[in-house]
PDB file of C-alpha atoms in Angstrom:
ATOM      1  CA  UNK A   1      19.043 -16.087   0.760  1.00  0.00           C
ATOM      2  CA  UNK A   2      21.100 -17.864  -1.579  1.00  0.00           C
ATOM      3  CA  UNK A   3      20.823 -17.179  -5.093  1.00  0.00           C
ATOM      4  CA  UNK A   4      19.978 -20.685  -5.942  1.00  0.00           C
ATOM      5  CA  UNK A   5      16.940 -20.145  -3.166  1.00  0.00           C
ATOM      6  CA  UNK A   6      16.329 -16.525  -5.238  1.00  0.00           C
ATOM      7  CA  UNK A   7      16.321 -18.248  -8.469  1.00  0.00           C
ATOM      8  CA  UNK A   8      13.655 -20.600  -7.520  1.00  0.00           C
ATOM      9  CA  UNK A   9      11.539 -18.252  -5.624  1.00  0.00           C
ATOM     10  CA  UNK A  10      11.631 -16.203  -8.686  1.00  0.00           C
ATOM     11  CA  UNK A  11      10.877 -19.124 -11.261  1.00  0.00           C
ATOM     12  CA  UNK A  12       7.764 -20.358  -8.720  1.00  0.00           C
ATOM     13  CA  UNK A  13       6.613 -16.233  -8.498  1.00  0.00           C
ATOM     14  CA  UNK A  14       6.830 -16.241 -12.444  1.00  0.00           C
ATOM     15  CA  UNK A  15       3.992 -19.252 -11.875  1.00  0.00           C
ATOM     16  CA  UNK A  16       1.911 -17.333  -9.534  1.00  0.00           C
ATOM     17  CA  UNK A  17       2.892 -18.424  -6.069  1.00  0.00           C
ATOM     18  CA  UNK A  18       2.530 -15.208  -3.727  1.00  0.00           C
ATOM     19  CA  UNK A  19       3.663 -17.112  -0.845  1.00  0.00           C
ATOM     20  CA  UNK A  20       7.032 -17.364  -2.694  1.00  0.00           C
ATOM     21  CA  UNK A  21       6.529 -13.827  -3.173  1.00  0.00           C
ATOM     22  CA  UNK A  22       6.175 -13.167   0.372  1.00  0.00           C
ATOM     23  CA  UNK A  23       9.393 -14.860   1.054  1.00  0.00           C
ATOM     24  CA  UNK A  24      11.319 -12.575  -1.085  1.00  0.00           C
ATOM     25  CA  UNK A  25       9.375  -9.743   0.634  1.00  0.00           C
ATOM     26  CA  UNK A  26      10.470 -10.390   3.988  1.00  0.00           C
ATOM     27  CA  UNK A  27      13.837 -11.512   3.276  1.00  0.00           C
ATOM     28  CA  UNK A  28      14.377  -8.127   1.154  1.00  0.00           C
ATOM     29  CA  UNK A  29      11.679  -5.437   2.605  1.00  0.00           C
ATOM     30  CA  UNK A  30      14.105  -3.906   4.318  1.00  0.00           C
ATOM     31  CA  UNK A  31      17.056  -4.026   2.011  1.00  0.00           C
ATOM     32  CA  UNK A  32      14.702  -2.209  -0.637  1.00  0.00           C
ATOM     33  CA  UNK A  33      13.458   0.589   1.714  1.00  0.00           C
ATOM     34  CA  UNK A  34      16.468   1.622   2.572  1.00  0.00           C
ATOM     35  CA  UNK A  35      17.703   1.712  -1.341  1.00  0.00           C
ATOM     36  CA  UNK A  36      14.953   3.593  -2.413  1.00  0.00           C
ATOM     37  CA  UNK A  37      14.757   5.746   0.593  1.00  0.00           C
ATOM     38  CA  UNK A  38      18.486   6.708   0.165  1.00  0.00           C
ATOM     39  CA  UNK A  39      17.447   7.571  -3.016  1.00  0.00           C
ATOM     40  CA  UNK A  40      14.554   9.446  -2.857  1.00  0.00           C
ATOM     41  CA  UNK A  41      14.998  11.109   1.088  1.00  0.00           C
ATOM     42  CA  UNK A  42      11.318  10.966   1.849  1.00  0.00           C
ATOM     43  CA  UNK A  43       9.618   8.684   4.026  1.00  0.00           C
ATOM     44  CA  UNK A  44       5.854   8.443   2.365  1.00  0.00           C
ATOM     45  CA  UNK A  45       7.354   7.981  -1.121  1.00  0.00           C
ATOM     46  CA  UNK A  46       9.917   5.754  -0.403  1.00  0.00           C
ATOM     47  CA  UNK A  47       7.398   3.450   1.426  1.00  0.00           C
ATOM     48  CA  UNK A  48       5.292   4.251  -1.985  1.00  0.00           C
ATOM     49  CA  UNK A  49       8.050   2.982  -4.283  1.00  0.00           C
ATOM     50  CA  UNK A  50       8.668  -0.035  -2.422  1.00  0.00           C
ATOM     51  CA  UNK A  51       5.223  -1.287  -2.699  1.00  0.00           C
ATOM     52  CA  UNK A  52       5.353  -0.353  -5.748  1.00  0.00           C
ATOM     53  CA  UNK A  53       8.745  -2.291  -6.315  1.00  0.00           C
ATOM     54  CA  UNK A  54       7.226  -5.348  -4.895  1.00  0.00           C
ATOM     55  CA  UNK A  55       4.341  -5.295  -7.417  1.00  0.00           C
ATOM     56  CA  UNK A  56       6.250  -4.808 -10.437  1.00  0.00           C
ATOM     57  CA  UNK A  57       8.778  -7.857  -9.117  1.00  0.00           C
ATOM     58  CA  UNK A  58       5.864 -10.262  -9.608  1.00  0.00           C
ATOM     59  CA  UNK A  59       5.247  -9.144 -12.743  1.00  0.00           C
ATOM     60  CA  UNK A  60       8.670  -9.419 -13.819  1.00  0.00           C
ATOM     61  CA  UNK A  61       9.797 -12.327 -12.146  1.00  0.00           C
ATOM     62  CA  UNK A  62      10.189 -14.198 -15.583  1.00  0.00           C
ATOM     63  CA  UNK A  63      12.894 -12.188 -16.490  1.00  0.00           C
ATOM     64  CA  UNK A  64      15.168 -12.721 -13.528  1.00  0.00           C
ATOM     65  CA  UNK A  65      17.930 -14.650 -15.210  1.00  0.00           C
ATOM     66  CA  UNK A  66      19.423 -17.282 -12.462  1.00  0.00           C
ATOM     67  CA  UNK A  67      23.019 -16.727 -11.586  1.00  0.00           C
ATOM     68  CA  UNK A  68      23.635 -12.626 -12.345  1.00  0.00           C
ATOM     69  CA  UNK A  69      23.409 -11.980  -8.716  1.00  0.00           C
ATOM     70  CA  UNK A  70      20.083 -10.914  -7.169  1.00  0.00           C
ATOM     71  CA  UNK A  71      20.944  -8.590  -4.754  1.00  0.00           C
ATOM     72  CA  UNK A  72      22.495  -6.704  -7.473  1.00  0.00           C
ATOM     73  CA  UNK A  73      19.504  -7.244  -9.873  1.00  0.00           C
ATOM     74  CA  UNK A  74      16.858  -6.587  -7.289  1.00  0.00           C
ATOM     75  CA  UNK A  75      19.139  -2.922  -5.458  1.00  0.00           C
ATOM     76  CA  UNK A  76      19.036  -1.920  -9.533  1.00  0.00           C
ATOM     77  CA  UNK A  77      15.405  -2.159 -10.268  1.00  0.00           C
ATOM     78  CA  UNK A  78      14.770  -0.501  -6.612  1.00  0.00           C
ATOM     79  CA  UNK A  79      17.183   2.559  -7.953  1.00  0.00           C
ATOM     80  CA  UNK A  80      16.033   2.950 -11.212  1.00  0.00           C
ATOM     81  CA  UNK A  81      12.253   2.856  -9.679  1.00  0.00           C
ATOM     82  CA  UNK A  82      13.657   5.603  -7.088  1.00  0.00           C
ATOM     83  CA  UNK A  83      15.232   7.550  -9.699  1.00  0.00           C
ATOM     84  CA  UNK A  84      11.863   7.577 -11.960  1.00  0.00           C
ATOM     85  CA  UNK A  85       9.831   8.686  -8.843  1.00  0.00           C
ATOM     86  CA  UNK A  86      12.284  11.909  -8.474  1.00  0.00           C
ATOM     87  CA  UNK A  87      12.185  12.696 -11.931  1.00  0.00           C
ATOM     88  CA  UNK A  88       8.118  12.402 -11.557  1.00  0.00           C
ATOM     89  CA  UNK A  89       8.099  15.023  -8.091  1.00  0.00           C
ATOM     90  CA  UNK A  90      10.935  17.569 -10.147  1.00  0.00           C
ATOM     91  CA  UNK A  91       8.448  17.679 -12.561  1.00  0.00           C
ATOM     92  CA  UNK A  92       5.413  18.062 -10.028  1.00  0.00           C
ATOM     93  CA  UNK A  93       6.909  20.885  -8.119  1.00  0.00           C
ATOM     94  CA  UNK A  94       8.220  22.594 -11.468  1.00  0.00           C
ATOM     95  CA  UNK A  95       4.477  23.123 -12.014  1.00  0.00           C
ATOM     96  CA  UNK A  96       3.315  23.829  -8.930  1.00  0.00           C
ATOM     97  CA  UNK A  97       5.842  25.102  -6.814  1.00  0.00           C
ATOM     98  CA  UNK A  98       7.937  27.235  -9.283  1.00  0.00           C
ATOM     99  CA  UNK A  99       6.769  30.806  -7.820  1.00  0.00           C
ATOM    100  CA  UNK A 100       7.672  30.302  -4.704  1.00  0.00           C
ATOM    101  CA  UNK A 101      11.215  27.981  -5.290  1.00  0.00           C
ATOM    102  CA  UNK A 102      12.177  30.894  -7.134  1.00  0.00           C
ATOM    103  CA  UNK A 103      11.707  34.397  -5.236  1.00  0.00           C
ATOM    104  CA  UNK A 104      12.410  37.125  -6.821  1.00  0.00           C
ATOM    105  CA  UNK A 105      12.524  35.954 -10.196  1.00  0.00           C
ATOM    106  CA  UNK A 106       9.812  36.370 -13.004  1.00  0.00           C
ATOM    107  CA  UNK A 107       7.839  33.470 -14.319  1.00  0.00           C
ATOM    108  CA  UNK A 108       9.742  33.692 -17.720  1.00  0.00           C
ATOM    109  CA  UNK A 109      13.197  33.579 -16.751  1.00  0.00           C
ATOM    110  CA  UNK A 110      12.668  30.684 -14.329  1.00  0.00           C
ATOM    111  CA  UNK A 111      10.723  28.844 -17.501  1.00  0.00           C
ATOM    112  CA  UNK A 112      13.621  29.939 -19.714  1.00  0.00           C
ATOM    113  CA  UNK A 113      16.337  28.513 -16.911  1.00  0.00           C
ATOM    114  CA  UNK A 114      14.922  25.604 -16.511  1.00  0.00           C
ATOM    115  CA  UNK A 115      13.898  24.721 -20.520  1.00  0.00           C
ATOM    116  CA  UNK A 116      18.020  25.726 -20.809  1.00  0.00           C
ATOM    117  CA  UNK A 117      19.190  23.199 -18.559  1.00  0.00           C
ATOM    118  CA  UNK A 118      16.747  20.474 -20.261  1.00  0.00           C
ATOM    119  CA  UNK A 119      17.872  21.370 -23.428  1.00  0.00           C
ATOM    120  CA  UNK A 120      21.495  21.074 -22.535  1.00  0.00           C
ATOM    121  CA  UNK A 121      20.785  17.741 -21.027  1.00  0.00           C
ATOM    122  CA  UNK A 122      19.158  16.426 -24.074  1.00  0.00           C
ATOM    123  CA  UNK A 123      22.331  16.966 -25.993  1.00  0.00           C
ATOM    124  CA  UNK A 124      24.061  14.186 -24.230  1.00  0.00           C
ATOM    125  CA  UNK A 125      24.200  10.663 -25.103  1.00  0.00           C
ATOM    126  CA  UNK A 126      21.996   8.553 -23.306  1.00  0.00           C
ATOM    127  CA  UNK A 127      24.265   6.916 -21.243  1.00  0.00           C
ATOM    128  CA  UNK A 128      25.835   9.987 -20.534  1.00  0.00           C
ATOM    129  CA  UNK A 129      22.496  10.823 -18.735  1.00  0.00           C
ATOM    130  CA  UNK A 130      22.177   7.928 -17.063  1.00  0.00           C
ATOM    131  CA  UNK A 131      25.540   8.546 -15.802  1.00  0.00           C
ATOM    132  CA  UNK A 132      24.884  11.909 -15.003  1.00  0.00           C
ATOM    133  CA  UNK A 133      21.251  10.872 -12.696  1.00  0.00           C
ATOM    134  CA  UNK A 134      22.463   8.259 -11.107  1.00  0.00           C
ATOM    135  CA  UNK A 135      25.527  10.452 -10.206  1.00  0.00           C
ATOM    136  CA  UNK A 136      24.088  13.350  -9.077  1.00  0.00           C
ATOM    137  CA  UNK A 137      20.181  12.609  -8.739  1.00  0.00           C
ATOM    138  CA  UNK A 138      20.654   9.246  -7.522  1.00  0.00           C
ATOM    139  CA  UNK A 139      23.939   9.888  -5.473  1.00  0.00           C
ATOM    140  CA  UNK A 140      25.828   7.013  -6.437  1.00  0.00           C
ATOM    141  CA  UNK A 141      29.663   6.632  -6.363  1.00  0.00           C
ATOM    142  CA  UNK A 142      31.276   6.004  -9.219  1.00  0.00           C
ATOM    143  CA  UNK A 143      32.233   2.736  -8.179  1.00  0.00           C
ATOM    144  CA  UNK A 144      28.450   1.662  -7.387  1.00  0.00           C
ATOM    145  CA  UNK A 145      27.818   3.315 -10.934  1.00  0.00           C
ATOM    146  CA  UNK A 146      30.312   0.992 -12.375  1.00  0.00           C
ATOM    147  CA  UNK A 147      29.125  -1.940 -10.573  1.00  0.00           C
ATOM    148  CA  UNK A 148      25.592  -1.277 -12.155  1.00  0.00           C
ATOM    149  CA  UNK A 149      26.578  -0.800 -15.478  1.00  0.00           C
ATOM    150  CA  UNK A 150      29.355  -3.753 -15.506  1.00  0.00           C
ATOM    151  CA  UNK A 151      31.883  -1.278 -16.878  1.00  0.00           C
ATOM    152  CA  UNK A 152      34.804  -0.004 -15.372  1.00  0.00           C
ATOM    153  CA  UNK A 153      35.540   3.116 -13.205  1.00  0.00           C
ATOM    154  CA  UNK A 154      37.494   5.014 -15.023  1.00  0.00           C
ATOM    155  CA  UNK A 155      35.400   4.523 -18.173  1.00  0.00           C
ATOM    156  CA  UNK A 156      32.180   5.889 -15.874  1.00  0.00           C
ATOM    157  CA  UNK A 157      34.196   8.829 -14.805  1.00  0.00           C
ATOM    158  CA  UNK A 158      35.279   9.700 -18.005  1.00  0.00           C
ATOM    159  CA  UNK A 159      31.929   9.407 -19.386  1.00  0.00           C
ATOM    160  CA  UNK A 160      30.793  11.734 -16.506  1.00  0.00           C
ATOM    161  CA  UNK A 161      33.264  13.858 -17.125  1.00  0.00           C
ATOM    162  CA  UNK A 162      32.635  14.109 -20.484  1.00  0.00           C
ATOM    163  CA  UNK A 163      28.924  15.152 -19.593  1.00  0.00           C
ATOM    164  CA  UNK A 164      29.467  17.721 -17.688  1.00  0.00           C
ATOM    165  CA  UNK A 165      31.806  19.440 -20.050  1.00  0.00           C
ATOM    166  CA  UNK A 166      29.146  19.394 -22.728  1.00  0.00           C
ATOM    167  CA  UNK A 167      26.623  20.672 -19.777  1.00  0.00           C
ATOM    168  CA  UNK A 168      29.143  23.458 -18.806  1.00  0.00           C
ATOM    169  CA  UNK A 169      29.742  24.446 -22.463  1.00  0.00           C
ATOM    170  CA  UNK A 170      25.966  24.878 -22.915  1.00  0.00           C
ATOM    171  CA  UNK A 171      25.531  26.969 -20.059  1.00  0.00           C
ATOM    172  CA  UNK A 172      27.882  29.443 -21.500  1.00  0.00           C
TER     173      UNK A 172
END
């Protein structure tokens, strides 16, 4: 699909039309599974996301702007919805699972670990964290990173860089 052909499937979804909508989901069903289940590693949650993903494209098919280059606007939005889903299951299995992820260590000291590490991580810039999860949670080169973020490499690798200095001197 061309991204003229995008472009108006998008503007006709932004009116309503589903069967527009099911064009772009069997031209892209595929492409977006295998995005989010890169991601995310798990077969029932990335077929969850990508539903999900299809949903939330129809409601924000007005703000597709023609010409910025679908794929790359539609592979984003599938990320970013991956990378909110693994935040959402860390945080799930922080409360239920902690006892048994952690053997041998006491309630407290896992708490205290893991409130150290989020407090470290809330000392960084914001784009520093987005760096940082899409780097390491989201397993992203640094190219794809830069492709994302319309900056270049080295920029995204010193800004990573950068993070995890700040994340190594709070650990000390």
């Amino acid at each position: 699909m061309t991204d003229r052909e995008f472009g108006k499937y998008m503007s006709a979804i932004a009116q309503g039309d589903r069967e527009s909508l099911r064009a772009v989901y069997d031209e892209y069903l595929k492409l977006i599974f295998a995005v989010v289940y890169d991601t995310i590693r798990q077969r029932e949650e990335a077929e969850d996301v990508t539903s999900e993903f299809f949903i939330k494209l129809y409601r924000i098919a007005d703000s597709y702007k023609k010409g910025t280059g679908h794929k790359r606007w539609l592979v984003t939005i599938a990320k970013n919805m991956a990378i909110d889903r693994i935040r959402k299951i860390d945080r799930e299995m922080l409360v239920d699972e902690m006892p048994e992820r952690n053997e041998g260590k006491t309630m407290e000291s896992q708490v205290v670990e893991n409130l150290t590490l989020k407090q470290a991580v809330a000392t960084l810039k914001p784009e520093e964290q987005e760096i940082l999860d899409l780097k390491v949670v989201g397993g992203f080169t640094f190219k794809e990173i830069a492709e994302m973020k319309g900056r270049p490499i080295g920029t995204i690798t010193w800004i990573y860089n950068q993070a995890i200095q700040k994340l190594r001197r709070c650990r000390l």
